[in-house]
Coordinates of C-alpha atoms in Angstrom, one line a residue:
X1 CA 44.5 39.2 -41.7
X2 CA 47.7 37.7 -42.2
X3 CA 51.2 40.2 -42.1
X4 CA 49.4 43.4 -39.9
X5 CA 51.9 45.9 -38.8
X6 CA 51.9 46.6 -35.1
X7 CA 50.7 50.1 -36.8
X8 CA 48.1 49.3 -38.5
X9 CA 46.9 47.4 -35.9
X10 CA 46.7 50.1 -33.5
X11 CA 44.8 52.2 -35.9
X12 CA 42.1 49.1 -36.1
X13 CA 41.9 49.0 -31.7
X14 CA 41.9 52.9 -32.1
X15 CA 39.2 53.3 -34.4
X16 CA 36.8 51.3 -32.0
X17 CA 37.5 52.6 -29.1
X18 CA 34.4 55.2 -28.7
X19 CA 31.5 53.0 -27.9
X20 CA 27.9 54.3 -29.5
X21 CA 24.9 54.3 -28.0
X22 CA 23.0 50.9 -27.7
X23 CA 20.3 49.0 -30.1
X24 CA 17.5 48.0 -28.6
X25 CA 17.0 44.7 -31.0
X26 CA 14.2 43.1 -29.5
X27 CA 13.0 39.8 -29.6
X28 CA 10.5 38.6 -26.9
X29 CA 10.2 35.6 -24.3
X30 CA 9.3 32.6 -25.8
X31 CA 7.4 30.2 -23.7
X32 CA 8.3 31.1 -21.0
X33 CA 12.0 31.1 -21.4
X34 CA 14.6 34.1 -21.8
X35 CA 15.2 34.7 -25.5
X36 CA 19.1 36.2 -25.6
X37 CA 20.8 37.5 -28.8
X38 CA 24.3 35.6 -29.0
X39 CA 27.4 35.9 -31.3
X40 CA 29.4 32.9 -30.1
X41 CA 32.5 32.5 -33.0
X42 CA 34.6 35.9 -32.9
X43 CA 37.7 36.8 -32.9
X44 CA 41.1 39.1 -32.0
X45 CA 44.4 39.9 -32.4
X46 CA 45.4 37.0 -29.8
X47 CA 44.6 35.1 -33.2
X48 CA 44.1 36.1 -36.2
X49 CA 41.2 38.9 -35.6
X50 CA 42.7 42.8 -36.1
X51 CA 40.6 43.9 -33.1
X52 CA 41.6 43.9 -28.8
X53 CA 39.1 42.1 -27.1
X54 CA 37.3 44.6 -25.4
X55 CA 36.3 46.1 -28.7
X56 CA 34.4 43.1 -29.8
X57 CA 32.3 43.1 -26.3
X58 CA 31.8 47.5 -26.9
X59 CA 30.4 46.0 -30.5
X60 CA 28.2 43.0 -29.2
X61 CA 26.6 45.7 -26.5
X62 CA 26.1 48.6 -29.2
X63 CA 24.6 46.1 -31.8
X64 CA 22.0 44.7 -29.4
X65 CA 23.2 41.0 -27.9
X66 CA 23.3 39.9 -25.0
X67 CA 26.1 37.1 -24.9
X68 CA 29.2 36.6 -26.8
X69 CA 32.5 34.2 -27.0
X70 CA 35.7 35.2 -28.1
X71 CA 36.9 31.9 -29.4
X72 CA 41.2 32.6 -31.0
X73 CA 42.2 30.2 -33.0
X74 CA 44.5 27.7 -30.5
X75 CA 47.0 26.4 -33.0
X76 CA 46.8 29.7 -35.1
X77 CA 48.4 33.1 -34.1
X78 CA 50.0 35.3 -36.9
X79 CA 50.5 38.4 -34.3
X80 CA 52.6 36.3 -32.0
X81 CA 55.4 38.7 -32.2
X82 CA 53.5 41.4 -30.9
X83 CA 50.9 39.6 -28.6
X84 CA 50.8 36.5 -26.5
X85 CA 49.8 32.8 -27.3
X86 CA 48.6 32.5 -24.3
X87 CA 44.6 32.3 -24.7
X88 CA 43.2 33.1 -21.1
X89 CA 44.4 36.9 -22.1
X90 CA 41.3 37.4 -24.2
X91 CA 39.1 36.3 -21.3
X92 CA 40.8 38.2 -19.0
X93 CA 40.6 41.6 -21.0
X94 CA 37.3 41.4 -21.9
X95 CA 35.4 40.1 -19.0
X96 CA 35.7 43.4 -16.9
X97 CA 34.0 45.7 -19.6
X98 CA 31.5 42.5 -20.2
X99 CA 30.6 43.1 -16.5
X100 CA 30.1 47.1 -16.7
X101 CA 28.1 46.7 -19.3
X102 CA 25.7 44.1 -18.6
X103 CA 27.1 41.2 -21.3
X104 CA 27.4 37.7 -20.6
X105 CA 31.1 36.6 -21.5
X106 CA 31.3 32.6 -22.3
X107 CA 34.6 31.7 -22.5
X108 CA 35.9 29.9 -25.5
X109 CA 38.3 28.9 -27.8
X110 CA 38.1 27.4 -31.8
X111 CA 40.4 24.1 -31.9
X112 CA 41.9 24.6 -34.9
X113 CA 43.1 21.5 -36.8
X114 CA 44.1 21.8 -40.6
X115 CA 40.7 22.2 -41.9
X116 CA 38.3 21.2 -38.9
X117 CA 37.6 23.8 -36.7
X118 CA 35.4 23.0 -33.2
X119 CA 34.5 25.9 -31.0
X120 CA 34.7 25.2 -27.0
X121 CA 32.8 26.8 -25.0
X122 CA 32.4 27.2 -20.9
X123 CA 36.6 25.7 -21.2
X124 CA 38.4 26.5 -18.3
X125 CA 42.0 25.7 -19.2
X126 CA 42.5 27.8 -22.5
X127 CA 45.9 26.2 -23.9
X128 CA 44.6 22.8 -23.1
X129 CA 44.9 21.8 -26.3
X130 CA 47.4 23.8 -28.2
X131 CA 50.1 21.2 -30.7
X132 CA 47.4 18.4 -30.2
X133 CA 45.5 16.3 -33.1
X134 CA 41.3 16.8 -33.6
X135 CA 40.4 13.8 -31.3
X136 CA 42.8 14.3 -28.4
X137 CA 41.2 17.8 -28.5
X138 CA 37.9 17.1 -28.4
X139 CA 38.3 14.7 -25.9
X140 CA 40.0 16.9 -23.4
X141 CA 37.4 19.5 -23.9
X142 CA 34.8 17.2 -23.0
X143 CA 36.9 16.8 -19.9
X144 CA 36.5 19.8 -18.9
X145 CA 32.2 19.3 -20.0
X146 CA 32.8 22.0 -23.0
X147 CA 30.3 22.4 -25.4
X148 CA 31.3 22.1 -28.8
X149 CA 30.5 23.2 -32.4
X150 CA 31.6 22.2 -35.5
X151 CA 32.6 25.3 -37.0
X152 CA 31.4 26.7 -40.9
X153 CA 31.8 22.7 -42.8
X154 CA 31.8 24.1 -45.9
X155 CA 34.1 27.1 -45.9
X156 CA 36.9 24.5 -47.8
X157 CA 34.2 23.1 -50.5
X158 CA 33.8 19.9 -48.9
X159 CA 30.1 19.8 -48.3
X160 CA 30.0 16.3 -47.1
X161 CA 30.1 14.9 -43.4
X162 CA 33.7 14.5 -42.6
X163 CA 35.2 11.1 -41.1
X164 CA 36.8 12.6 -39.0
X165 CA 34.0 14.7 -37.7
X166 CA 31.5 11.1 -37.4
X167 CA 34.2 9.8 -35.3
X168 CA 34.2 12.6 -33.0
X169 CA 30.6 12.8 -33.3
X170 CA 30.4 8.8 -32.3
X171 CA 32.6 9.8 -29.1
X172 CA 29.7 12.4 -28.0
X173 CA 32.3 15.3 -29.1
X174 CA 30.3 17.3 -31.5
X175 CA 27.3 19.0 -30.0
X176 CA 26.2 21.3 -32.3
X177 CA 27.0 23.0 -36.0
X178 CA 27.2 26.6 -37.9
X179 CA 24.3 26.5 -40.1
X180 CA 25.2 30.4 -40.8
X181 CA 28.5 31.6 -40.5
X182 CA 29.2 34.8 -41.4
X183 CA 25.8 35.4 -43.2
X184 CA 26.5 32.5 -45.3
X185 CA 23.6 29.5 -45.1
X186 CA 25.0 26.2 -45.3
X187 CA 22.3 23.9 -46.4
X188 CA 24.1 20.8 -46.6
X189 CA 24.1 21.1 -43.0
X190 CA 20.1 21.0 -42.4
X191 CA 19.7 17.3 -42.5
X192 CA 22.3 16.6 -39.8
X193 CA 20.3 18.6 -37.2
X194 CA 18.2 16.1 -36.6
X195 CA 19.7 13.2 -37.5
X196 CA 22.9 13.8 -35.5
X197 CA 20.6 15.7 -32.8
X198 CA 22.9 18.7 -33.0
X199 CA 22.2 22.1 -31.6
X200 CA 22.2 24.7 -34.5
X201 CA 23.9 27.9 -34.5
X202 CA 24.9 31.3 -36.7
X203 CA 27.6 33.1 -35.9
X204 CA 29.9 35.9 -37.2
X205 CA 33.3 34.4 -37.0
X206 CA 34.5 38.3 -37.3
X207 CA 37.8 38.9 -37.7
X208 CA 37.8 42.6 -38.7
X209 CA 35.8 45.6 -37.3
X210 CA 31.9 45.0 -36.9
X211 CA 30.3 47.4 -39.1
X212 CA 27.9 49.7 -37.5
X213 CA 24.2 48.6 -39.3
X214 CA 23.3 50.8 -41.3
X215 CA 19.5 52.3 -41.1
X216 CA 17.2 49.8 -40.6
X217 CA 18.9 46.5 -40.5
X218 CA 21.1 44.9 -38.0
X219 CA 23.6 42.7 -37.0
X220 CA 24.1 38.9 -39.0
X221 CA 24.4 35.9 -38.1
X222 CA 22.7 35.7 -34.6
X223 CA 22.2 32.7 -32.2
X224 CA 19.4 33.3 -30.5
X225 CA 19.2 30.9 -27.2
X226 CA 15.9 30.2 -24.8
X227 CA 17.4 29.8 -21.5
X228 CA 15.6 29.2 -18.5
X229 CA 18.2 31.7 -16.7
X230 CA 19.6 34.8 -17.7
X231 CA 23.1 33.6 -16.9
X232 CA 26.0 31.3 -18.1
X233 CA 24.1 28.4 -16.3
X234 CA 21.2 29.0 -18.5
X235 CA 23.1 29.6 -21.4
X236 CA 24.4 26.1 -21.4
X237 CA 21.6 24.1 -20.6
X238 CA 19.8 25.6 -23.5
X239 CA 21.9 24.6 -25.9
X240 CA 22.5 21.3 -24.6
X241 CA 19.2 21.3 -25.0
X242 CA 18.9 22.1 -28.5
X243 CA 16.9 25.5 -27.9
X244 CA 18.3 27.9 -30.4
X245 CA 17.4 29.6 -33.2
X246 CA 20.1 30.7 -36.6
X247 CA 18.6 34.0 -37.3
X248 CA 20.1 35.7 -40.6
X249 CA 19.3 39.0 -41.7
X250 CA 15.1 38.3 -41.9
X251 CA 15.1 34.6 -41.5
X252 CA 15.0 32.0 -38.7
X253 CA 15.7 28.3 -38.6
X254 CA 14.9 25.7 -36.4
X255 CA 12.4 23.5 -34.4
X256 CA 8.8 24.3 -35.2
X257 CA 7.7 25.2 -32.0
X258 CA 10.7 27.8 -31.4
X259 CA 9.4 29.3 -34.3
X260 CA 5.7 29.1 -33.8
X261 CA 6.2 30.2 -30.1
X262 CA 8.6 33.1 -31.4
X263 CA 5.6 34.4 -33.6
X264 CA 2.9 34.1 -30.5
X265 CA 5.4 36.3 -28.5
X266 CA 5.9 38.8 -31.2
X267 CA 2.3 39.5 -32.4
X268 CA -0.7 41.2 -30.5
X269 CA -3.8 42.6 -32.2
X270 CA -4.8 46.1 -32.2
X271 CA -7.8 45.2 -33.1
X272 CA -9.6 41.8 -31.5
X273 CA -13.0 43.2 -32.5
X274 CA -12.8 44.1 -36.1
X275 CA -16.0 45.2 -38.1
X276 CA -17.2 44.6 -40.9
X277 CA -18.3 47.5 -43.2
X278 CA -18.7 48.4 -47.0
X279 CA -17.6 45.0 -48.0
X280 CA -14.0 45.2 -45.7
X281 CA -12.8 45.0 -42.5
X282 CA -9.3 46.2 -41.0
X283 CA -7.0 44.6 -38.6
X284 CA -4.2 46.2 -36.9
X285 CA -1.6 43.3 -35.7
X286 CA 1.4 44.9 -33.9
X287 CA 4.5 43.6 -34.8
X288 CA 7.3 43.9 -30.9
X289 CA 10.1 41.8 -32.5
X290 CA 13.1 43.1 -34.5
X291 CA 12.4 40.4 -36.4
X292 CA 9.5 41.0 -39.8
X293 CA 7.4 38.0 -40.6
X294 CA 6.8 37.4 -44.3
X295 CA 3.0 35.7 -44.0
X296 CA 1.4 33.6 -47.1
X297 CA -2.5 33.2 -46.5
X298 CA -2.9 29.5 -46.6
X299 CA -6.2 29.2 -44.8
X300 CA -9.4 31.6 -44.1
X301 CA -13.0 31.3 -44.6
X302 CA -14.8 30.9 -47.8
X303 CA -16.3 34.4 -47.4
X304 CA -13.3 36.6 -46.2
X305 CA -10.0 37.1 -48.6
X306 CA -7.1 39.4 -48.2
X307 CA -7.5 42.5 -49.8
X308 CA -3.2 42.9 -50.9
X309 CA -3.8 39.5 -52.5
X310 CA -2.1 36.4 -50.5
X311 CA 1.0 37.7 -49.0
X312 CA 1.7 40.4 -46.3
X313 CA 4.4 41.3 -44.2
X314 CA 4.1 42.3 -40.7
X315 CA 7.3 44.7 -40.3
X316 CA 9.5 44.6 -37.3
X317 CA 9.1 47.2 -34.6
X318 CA 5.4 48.5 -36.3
X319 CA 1.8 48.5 -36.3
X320 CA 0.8 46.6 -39.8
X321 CA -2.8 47.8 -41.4
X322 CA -3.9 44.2 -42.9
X323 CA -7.0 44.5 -45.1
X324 CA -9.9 42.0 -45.7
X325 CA -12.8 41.6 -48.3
X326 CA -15.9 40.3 -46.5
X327 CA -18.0 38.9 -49.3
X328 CA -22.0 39.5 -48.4
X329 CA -22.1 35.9 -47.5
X330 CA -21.1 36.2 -44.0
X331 CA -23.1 34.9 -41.3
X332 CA -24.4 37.3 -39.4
X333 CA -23.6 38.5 -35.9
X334 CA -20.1 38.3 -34.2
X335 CA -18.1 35.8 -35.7
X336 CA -14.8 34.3 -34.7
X337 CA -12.1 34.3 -37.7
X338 CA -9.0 31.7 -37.6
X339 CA -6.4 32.2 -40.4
X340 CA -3.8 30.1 -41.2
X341 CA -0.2 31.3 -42.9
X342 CA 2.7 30.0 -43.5
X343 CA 5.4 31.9 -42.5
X344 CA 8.2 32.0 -45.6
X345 CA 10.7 33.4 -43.2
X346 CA 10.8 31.2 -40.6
X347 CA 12.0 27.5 -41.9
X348 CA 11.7 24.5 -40.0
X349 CA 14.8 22.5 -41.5
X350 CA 13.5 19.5 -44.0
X351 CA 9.8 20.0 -42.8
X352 CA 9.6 23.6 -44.9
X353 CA 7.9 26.6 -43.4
X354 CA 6.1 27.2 -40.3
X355 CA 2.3 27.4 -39.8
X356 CA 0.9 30.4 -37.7
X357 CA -2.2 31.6 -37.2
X358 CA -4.2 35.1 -36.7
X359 CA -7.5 34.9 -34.4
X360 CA -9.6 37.8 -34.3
X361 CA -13.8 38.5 -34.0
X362 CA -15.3 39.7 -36.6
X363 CA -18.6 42.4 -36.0
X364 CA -20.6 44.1 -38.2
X365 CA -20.1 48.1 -37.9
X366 CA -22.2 50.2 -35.3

């Protein structure tokens, strides 16, 4: 927000002071690995964000994450007659009430160069690259082994791979990309993921307040990162390692087997022995992820169909009630039943929807 009044920016830091209660969000482990809730593209009034930098850690901790980066613009500060250019001042606010309140703080910047913006993250010298070109940027983050991001690639219309991002890309200087940035999917970014090998991400880039969710929904864009540790360390080997997710609202995208494993996690059944009776059977699946899962049955035997038609939806945080015709042609005795859906809200990039699956035994009534 270009032209705030030292005023009016008070009232913004003001207005966010009193921190709310906590969301629980949940989303499980995933094969074995720490599942954390990240927002790594925010930012304050050291740039060109209306907020201090403690309020955006009070917001990440009442919305339900786990990590977050405060990444100011370094080439880019419209407050700078009321605050400092100097970047490590974000850090430095906000780390102590990251600490009291349980957050992991990476520390970051977003190289700002006409229209290419790169997020750093784990940099240690914040002004590093301040009045410098793209390249000599990059490079001097790498120096210092930052990861970096190419930030929203479409926000100026140019949907196409930029030369001057394939150069830095060439050099080993682009890591990873915003497939979601500020609840906005960028699908011209889906093929690069695994041609370029990048890491994918979804972030806010917030400049205002966060809103508080409203009823029943929750914060958008979120990363969500498998990390062997529940630390910095672990942070950053997962995403070198490509393990994140770009969750949005209800939807997930990435690898297949993030997305299958995520579904494993999330799903037990209420009922592993259903029974069969007056031509029906019900099975209870509980549902421990915020996340719902929007299930197309693509698979089942000949002699059992699902009573709602093809489609459920297992809701987040809830016990679902699924309902099945068991046609008289059933073999008899205890039988073990394997369905096969596709899951329309978790997309593996160019490769469509994931496949999941439901096993249960099915009984006839006693």
């Amino acid at each position: 927000m270009r032209g705030l009044t030292p005023l009016l920016l008070f009232s913004y830091v003001l207005a966010a002071q009193e921190t709310p209660s906590r969301r629980t969000l949940p989303v499980p482990k995933v094969n074995g690995f720490e599942t954390l809730k990240c927002d790594f593209h925010m930012h304050t009034v050291f740039s060109d964000g209306v907020v201090w930098p403690d309020t955006r850690v009070k917001e990440a901790w009442r919305d339900g994450l786990d990590a977050l980066a405060i990444t100011d613009h370094d080439d880019y500060h419209p407050h700078k007659d009321t605050v400092s250019v100097d970047l490590t001042h974000p850090y430095k606010i906000a780390k102590p009430v990251a600490d009291q309140l349980g957050l992991l703080l990476v520390p970051g910047i977003e190289v700002t160069k006409g229209d290419l913006h790169v997020n750093a993250l784990f940099v240690e010298n914040f002004n590093a690259t301040a009045g410098l070109g793209l390249l000599e940027s990059l490079r001097k983050m790498k120096q210092e082994r930052a990861f970096l991001f190419w930030n929203h690639p479409g926000w100026k219309g140019n949907k196409s791979w930029y030369p001057e991002i394939d150069t830095a890309h060439k050099e080993g200087l682009i890591h990873g990309v915003e497939v979601v940035n500020t609840d906005l999917l960028e699908p011209q970014t889906l093929p690069w993921l695994e041609e370029k090998k990048l890491t994918i991400l979804a972030n806010t880039d917030v400049h205002e307040l966060v809103e508080i969710p409203s009823p029943g929904k929750h914060r958008s864009p979120i990363t969500l990162v498998f990390a062997r540790t529940r630390d910095l360390a672990g942070i950053r080997e997962a995403l070198e390692s490509r393990r994140t997710l770009a969750w949005r609202q209800d939807e997930c995208w990435g690898s297949g087997e993030l997305l299958t494993g995520l579904f494993d996690a999330s799903i037990s059944l209420r009922t592993p022995v259903a029974r069969a009776q007056s031509g029906g059977a019900l099975v209870r699946v509980h549902n421990n992820s915020a996340i719902p899962y929007a299930l197309t049955l693509v698979k089942s035997p000949a002699w059992l169909t699902l009573g709602e038609g093809r489609t459920v939806t297992l809701a987040a945080e809830a016990e679902s009630a699924l309902r099945f015709n068991v046609a008289r042609s059933r073999p008899a005795g205890r039988q073990r039943v394997e369905l096969e859906w596709e899951a329309t809200n978790l997309h593996i990039p160019m490769s469509g929807n994931a496949r999941v699956k439901l096993v249960f035994e099915l009984d006839d009534a006693r």
